[in-house]
Every structure is written in structure tokens, then in C-alpha cells.
Coordinates of C-alpha atoms and ligand atoms in Angstrom, one line a residue:
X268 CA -12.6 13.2 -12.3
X269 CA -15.3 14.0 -9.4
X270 CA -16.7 11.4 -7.1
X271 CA -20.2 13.5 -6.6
X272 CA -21.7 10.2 -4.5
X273 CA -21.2 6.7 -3.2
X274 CA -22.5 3.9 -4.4
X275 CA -21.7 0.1 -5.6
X276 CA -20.4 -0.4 -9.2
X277 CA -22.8 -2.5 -10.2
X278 CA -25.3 0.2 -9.3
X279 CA -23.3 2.6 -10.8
X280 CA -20.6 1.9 -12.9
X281 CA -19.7 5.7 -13.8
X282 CA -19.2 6.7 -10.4
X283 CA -16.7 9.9 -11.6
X284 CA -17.7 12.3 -13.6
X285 CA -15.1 14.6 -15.7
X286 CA -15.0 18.3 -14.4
X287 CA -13.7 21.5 -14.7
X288 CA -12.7 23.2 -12.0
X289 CA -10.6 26.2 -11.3
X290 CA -6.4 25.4 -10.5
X291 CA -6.3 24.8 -6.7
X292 CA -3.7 27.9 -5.3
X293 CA -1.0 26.1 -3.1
X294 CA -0.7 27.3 0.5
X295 CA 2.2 28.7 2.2
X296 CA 3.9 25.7 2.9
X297 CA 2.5 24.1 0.0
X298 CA 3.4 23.5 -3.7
X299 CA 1.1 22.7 -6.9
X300 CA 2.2 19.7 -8.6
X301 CA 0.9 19.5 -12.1
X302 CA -0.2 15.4 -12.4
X303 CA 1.3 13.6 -15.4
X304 CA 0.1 9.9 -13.8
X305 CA -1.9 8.5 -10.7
X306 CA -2.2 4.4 -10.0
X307 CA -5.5 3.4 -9.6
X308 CA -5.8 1.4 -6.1
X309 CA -8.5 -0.8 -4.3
X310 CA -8.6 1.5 -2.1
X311 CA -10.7 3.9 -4.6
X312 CA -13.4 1.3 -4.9
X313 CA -13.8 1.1 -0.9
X314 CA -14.0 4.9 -0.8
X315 CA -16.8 4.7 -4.1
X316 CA -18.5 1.9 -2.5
X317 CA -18.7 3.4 1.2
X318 CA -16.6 1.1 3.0
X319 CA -14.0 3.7 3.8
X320 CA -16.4 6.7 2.7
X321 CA -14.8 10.8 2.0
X322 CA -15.6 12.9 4.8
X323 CA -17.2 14.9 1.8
X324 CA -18.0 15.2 -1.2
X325 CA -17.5 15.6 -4.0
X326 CA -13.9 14.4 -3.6
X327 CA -11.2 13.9 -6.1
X328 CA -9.9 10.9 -5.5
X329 CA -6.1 9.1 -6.3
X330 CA -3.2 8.7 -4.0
X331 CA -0.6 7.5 -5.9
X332 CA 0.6 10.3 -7.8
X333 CA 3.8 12.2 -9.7
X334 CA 3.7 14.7 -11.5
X335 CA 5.9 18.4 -11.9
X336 CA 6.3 21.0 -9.5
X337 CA 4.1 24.0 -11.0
X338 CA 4.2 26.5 -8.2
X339 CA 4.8 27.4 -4.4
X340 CA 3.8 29.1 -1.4
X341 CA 5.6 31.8 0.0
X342 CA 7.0 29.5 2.7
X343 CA 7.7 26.3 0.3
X344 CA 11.1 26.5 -0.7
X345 CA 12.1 22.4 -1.0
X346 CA 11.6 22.5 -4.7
X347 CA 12.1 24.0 -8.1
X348 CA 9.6 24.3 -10.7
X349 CA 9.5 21.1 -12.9
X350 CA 10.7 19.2 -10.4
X351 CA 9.5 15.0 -10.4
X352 CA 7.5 14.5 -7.1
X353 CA 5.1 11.8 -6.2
X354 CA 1.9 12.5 -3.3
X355 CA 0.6 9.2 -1.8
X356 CA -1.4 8.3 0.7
X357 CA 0.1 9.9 3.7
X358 CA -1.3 13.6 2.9
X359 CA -1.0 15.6 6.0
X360 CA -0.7 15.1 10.1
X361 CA -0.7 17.4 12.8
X362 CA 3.2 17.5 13.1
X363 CA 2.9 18.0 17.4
X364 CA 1.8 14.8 19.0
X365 CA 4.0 12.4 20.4
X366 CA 3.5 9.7 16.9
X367 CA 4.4 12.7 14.5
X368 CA 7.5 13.5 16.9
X369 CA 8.5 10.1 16.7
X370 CA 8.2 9.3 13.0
X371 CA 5.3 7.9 13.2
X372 CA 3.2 10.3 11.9
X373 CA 0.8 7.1 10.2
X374 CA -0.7 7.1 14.0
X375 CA -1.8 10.8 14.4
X376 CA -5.2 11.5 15.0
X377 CA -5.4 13.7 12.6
X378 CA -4.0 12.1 10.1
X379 CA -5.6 12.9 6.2
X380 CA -5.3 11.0 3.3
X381 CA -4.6 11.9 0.2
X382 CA -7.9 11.5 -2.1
X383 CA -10.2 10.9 0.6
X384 CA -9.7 13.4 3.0
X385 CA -8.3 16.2 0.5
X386 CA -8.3 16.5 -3.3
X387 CA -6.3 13.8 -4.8
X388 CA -4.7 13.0 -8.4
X389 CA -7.4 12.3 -10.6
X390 CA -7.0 15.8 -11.6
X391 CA -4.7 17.7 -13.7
X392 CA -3.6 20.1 -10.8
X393 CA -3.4 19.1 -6.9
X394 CA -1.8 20.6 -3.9
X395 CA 0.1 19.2 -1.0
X396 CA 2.1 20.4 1.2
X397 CA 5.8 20.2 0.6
X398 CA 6.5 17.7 3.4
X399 CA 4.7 15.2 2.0
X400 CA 6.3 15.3 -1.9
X401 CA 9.2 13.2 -2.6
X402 CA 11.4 13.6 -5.6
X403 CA 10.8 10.6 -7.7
X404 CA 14.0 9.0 -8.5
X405 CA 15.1 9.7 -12.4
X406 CA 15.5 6.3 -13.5
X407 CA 11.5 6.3 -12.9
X408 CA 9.0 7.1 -16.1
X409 CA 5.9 9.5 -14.1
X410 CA 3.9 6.1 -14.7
X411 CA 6.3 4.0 -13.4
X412 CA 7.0 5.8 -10.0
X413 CA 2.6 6.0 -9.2
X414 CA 1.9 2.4 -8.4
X415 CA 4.9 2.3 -6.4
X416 CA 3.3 5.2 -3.8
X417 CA 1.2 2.8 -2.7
X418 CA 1.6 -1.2 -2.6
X419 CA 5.2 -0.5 -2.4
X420 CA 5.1 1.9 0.2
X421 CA 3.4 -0.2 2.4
X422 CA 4.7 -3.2 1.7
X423 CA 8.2 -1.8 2.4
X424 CA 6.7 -0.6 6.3
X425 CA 5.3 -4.0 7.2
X426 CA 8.7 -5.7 6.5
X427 CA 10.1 -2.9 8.4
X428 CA 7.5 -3.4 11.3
X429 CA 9.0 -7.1 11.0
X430 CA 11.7 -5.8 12.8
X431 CA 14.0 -8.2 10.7
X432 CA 17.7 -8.6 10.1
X433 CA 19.8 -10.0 7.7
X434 CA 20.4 -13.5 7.8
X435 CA 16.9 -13.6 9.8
X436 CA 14.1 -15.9 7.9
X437 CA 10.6 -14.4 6.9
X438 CA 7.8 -16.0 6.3
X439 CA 4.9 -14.4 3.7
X440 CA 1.0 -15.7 4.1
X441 CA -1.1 -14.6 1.2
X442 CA 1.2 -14.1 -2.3
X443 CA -0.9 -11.4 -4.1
X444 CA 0.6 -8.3 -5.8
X445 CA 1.9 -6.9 -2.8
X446 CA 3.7 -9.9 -1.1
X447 CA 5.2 -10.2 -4.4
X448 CA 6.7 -6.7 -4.2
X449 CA 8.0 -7.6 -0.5
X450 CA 9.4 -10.8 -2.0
X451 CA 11.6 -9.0 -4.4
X452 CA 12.5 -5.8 -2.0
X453 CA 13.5 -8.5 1.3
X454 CA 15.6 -10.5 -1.4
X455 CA 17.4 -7.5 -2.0
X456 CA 17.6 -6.4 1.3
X457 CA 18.2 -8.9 3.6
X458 CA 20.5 -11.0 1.1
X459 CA 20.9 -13.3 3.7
X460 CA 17.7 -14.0 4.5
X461 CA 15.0 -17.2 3.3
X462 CA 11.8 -16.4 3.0
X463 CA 9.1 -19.2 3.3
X464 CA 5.6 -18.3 1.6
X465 CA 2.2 -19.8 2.7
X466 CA 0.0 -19.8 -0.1
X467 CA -3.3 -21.1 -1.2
X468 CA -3.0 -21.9 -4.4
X469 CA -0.1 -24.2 -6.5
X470 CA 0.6 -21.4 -9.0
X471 CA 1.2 -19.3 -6.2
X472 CA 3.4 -21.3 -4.8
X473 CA 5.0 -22.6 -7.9
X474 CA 5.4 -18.5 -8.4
X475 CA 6.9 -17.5 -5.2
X476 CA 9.7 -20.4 -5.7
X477 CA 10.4 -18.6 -8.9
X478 CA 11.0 -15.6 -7.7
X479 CA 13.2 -16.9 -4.8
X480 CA 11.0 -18.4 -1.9
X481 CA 13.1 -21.3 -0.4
X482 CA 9.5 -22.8 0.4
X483 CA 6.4 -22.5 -0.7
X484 CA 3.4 -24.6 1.1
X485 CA -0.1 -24.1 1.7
X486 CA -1.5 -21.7 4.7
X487 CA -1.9 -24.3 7.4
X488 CA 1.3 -26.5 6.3
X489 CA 4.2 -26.2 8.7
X490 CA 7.4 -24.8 7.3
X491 CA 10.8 -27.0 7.7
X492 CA 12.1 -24.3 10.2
X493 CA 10.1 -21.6 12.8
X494 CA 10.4 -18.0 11.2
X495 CA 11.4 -14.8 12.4
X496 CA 8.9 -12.8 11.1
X497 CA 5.7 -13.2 9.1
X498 CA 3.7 -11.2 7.2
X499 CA -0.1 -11.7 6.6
X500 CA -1.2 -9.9 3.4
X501 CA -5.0 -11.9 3.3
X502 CA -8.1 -10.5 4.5
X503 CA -9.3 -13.5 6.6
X504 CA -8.3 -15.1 10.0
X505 CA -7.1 -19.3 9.5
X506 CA -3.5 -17.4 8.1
X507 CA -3.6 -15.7 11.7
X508 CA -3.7 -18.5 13.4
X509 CA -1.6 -20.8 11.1
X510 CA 1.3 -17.9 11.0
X511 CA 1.7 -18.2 15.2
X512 CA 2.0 -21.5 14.9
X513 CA 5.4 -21.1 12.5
X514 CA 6.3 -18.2 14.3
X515 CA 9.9 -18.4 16.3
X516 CA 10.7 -17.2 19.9
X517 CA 10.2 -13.8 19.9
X518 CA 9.0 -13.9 16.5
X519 CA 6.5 -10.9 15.2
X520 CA 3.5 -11.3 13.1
X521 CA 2.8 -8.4 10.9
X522 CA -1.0 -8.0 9.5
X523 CA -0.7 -5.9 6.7
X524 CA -4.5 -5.5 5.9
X525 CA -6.9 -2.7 6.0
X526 CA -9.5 -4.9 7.4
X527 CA -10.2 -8.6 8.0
X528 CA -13.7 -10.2 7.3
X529 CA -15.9 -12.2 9.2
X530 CA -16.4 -15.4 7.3
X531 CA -14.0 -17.6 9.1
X532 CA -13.9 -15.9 12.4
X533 CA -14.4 -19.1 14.1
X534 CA -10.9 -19.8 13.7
X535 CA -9.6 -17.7 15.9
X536 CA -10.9 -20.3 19.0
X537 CA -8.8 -22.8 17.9
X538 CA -5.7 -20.2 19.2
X539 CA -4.5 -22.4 21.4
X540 CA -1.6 -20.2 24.3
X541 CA 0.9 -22.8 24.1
X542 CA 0.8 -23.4 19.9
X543 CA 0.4 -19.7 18.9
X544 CA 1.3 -17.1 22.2
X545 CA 3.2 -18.9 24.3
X546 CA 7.8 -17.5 23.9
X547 CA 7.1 -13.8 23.2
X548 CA 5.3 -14.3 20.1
X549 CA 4.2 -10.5 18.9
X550 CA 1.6 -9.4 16.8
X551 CA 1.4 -6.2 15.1
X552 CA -1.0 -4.2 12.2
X553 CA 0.1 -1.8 9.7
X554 CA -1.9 1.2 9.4
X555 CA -1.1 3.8 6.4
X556 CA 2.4 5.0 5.7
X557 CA 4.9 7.3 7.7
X558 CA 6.9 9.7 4.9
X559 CA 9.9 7.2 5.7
X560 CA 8.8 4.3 4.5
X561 CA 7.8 6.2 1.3
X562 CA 11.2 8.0 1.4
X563 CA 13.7 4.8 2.1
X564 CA 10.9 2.6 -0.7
X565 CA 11.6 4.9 -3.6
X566 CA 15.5 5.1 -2.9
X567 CA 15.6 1.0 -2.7
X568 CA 13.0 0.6 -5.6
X569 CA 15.3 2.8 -7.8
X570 CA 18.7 0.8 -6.3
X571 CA 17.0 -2.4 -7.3
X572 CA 15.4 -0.9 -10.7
X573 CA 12.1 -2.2 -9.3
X574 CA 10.0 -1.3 -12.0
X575 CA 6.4 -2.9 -12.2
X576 CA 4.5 -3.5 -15.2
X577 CA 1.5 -0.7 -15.8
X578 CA -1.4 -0.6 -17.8
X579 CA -2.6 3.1 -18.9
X580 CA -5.4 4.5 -19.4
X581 CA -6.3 8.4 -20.0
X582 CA -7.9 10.2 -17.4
X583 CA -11.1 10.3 -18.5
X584 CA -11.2 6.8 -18.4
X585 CA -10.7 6.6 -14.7
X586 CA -14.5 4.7 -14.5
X587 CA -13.3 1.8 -16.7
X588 CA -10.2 1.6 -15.3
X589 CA -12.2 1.0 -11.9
X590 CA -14.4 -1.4 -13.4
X591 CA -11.4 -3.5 -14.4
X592 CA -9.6 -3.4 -11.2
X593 CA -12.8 -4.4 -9.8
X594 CA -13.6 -7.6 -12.1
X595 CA -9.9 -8.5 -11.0
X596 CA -8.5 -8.2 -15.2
X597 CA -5.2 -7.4 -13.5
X598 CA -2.8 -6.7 -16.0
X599 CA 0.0 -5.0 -14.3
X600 CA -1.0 -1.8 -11.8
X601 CA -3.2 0.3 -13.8
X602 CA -2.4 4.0 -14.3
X603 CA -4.4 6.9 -15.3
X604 CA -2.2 9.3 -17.8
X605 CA -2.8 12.8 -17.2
Ligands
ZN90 ZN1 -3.6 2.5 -2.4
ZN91 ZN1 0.3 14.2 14.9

């Protein structure tokens, strides 16, 4: 499925188009992975909608995929054919600069994505190169293992980036899919641990007590004890500021979001040094994956049989599948079955 130009859905609701085009050949130190299922991500619509547009197009997009090993390069010797692997985001960096030495290869300047910078997994066939395929765990389905490439991923580097230990508490603004996922994976992590959840809404509150929050209150609410990490999943500014204010000595606020919007800037002047700053309080984004996180998420997703609930569709049906994600009819991570 070929995204030939950008535009908003409403504008254009068929933004991909189904194509033929020849197999891709891998590269030396690359492999082809023929693509049994790719999650569908928000992301996609900010790359349709030219908010985070390709470099060029047209693009196959997708970064959340599995699918078998079909070939290799002369140099790619990490797998066998028919091997499970999964591509997501993370598709290439330079492997020299001082991030990539250091593991963080999410910071290099030259990092690519997968499906926006190179062909993705809306496609039958894709290449990548073999350090950046992971086997995908058996006790996954291929549709099981895609929406994990992504949310989970993530989710699993910005409670990392929390700097947390066991017995430590952790507090979640924002409880949408993905501060769900971090729920579950610090429970089963950090046994020790309580995690407090700031949330808008009562049934996301009421939620997050079901699935183990020691506390649940609304974003500006103080929680009965100060937190040793927090992390902000929303795309505004007032959880910002709220989240310093239950923030510990020496506490760290992660912000996992790609971007934050204007609307309630204004909030940010009511940071006052003393509330919010003042005993070491740290701040600190996520940006993108490193191949850890997507390494040590799989092996802990299959320890904790983290399996989430997908919706399918066939490939060809990438456009509604978009559509949906887009109107919000979230009915589990949606998948496209190649
Ligand atoms: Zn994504
Ligand atoms: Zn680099």
C-alpha cells in the first residue's frame, strides 16, 4: 500500500493506494522479511497528514512489523530462513557517533525510521538490516507480536528513562493505551513498587485501580505521598506542571510525547521554582526507541504473556483501518494481515 501524497483524511480518505512493485533485494548486511502482520499506529496518520511528513514519496509506510525471514545478504548471517522477526520504528543509525556507541542509537543524527524514512510493512516484502530484526518470541501469534513494536516499545524506554527501582513509587499522568501497557509491565517489574495515576476522567481512574494503581485522582489532585518518578503520556502542558508538584527529591519526570500542543501553554507560568524545580527535580523526553528497549520489551512481554487484544484487517484495507484509528473506534490495536 503506497502513500503517493499527503493530505488530511477528510480531504482524502484513501490516502494509500494498492501496488505492485517488484521484491526489494536485501543488502549485504541486510535480510528480506516476508510480512505476515504490521499494527497500524497514529503515527501513520501524522506522516499522511504532514505533521511528521516522508522525506519522499511515495513511501510505504508501517513500523510495527513481523513477519519470516525470506532471504539475506552476503554479510547477514544472524538468521535462518523462516525465522519470526519483528522491524519497528528504530530502522537504521549511523553506528559511529558517540549516542550509537553508547546504546543510544534513538539520538543519532542520522537516525531513520522505519516507514517514513525507508519502506515500511504495509507491503508483502521489506528489507532491514539485520541489526535491527528481533526474533519475536514463540509464545507470540505474527499479529500479536506488531502492536507490541511500537506502544510497548516505548512505553517500556520511558519507564526505563524513569530511572526507577523496585520498591520506588511511580506516578502515571494521562491513562490511554500506552500508560496502560506501562501499568501492567512496572507491576510486573518492580513488584514492589505503587504506582499512583493522574487521570482526567472517573472511568479512567476507576480503570487504573482495576488494574492495580494504589491511587487514582485527577491531573491537578495531590497524591497521598511525593513519587519517584512520573510519566506524562498527554499532549498538553497543566499535567507538566501538576506532575513537579508530586514529584520527590530527586524525582524525574519523563514526557513520553512526540509533541505537545499549544492550547494551554499558559500553564507553564504558573511553574513556580520552589513548588515544581526546587530538590533536584529532573525532567526528561523520550524520543524513538534504542534496539534495547525493543530487545529487553519483547523478552518481558513474553515472561508476562502480555498479549494485547487486535483487530485485523487485510492489507488492502489499510485506508479503513486508518479511518477508524482516526475517528478513535478503538477496539484493541488494529493490525493489517498480510
Ligand atoms: Zn507507532
Ligand atoms: Zn549514530
Amino acid at each position: 500500500m503506497l502513500l503517493d501524497e499527503l493530505a488530511r483524511l477528510e480531504d482524502n480518505p484513501t490516502p494509500l493506494r494498492l501496488a505492485e512493485l517488484p521484491d526489494p533485494v536485501p543488502g549485504e548486511r541486510e535480510i528480506l522479511v516476508r510480512v505476515l502482520a504490521c499494527g497500524v499506529c497514529h503515527t501513520e496518520l501524522d506522516e499522511i497528514e504532514g505533521r511528521m511528513p516522508p522525506p519522499r514519496l511515495p513511501v510505504v509506510l508501517g513500523h510495527q512489523a513481523v513477519g519470516r525471514v525470506a532471504a539475506a545478504g552476503s554479510a547477514a548471517g544472524a538468521f535462518q530462513p523462516g525465522d519470526l522477526v519483528g522491524v519497528a520504528w528504530i530502522y537504521s543509525a549511523c553506528g559511529r557517533c558517540k549516542f550509537c556507541l553508547a546504546g543510544n542509537e534513538n539520538l543519532c543524527a542520522e537516525f531513520q525510521a522505519t516507514g517514513r524514512d525507508a519502506d515500511g510493512g504495509y507491503a508483502e516484502f521489506m528489507t532491514v538490516g539485520q541489526d535491527f530484526a528481533y526474533p519475536i518470541p514463540g509464545v507470540f501469534s505474527p499479529a500479536e507480536a506488531a502492536p507490541l513494536l511500537c506502544a510497548g516499545a516505548i512505553g517500556y524506554r520511558s519507564l526505563r528513562l524513569t530511572g526507577l527501582q523496585d520498591g520506588g513509587s511511580l506516578g502515571l499522568t494521562g491513562f490511554g493505551a500506552s500508560a496502560h501497557l506501562v501499568l501492567k509491565m512496572a507491576r510486573h517489574k518492580y513488584p514492589h513498587s505503587q504506582i499512583f495515576v493522574f487521570a482526567r476522567s472517573p472511568q479512567e481512574r476507576a480503570f487504573a485501580r482495576e488494574l492495580g494503581a494504589v491511587w487514582a485522582g485527577d491531573t491537578a489532585e495531590a497524591a497521598p505521598q511525593k513519587l519517584d518518578g512520573i510519566i506524562d503520556t498527554t499532549p498538553v502542558w497543566k499535567p507538566v506542571v501538576e506532575a513537579l508538584k508530586n514529584l520527590a527529591p530527586g524525582g524525574r519526570l519523563v514526557v513520553n510525547a512526540i509533541r505537545k500542543e499549544e492550547v494551554d501553554k499558559e500553564y507553564l507560568l504558573g511553574l513556580d521554582y520552589p513548588t515544581h524545580l526546587w530538590m533536584e527535580k529532573e525532567i526528561k523526553s523520550v524520543a524513538n526507541v534504542s534496539r534495547r528497549d525493543v530487545s529487553e520489551f519483547l523478552a518481558l512481554a513474553a515472561d508476562m504473556r502480555l498479549k494485547p487484544e487486535v483487530q485485523e484487517f487485510p492489507l488492502e484495507e489499510a485506508n479503513r483501518a486508518l479511518a477508524e484509528l482516526k475517528a478513535s473506534q478503538i477496539r484493541g490495536a488494529k493490525v493489517l494481515r498480510i
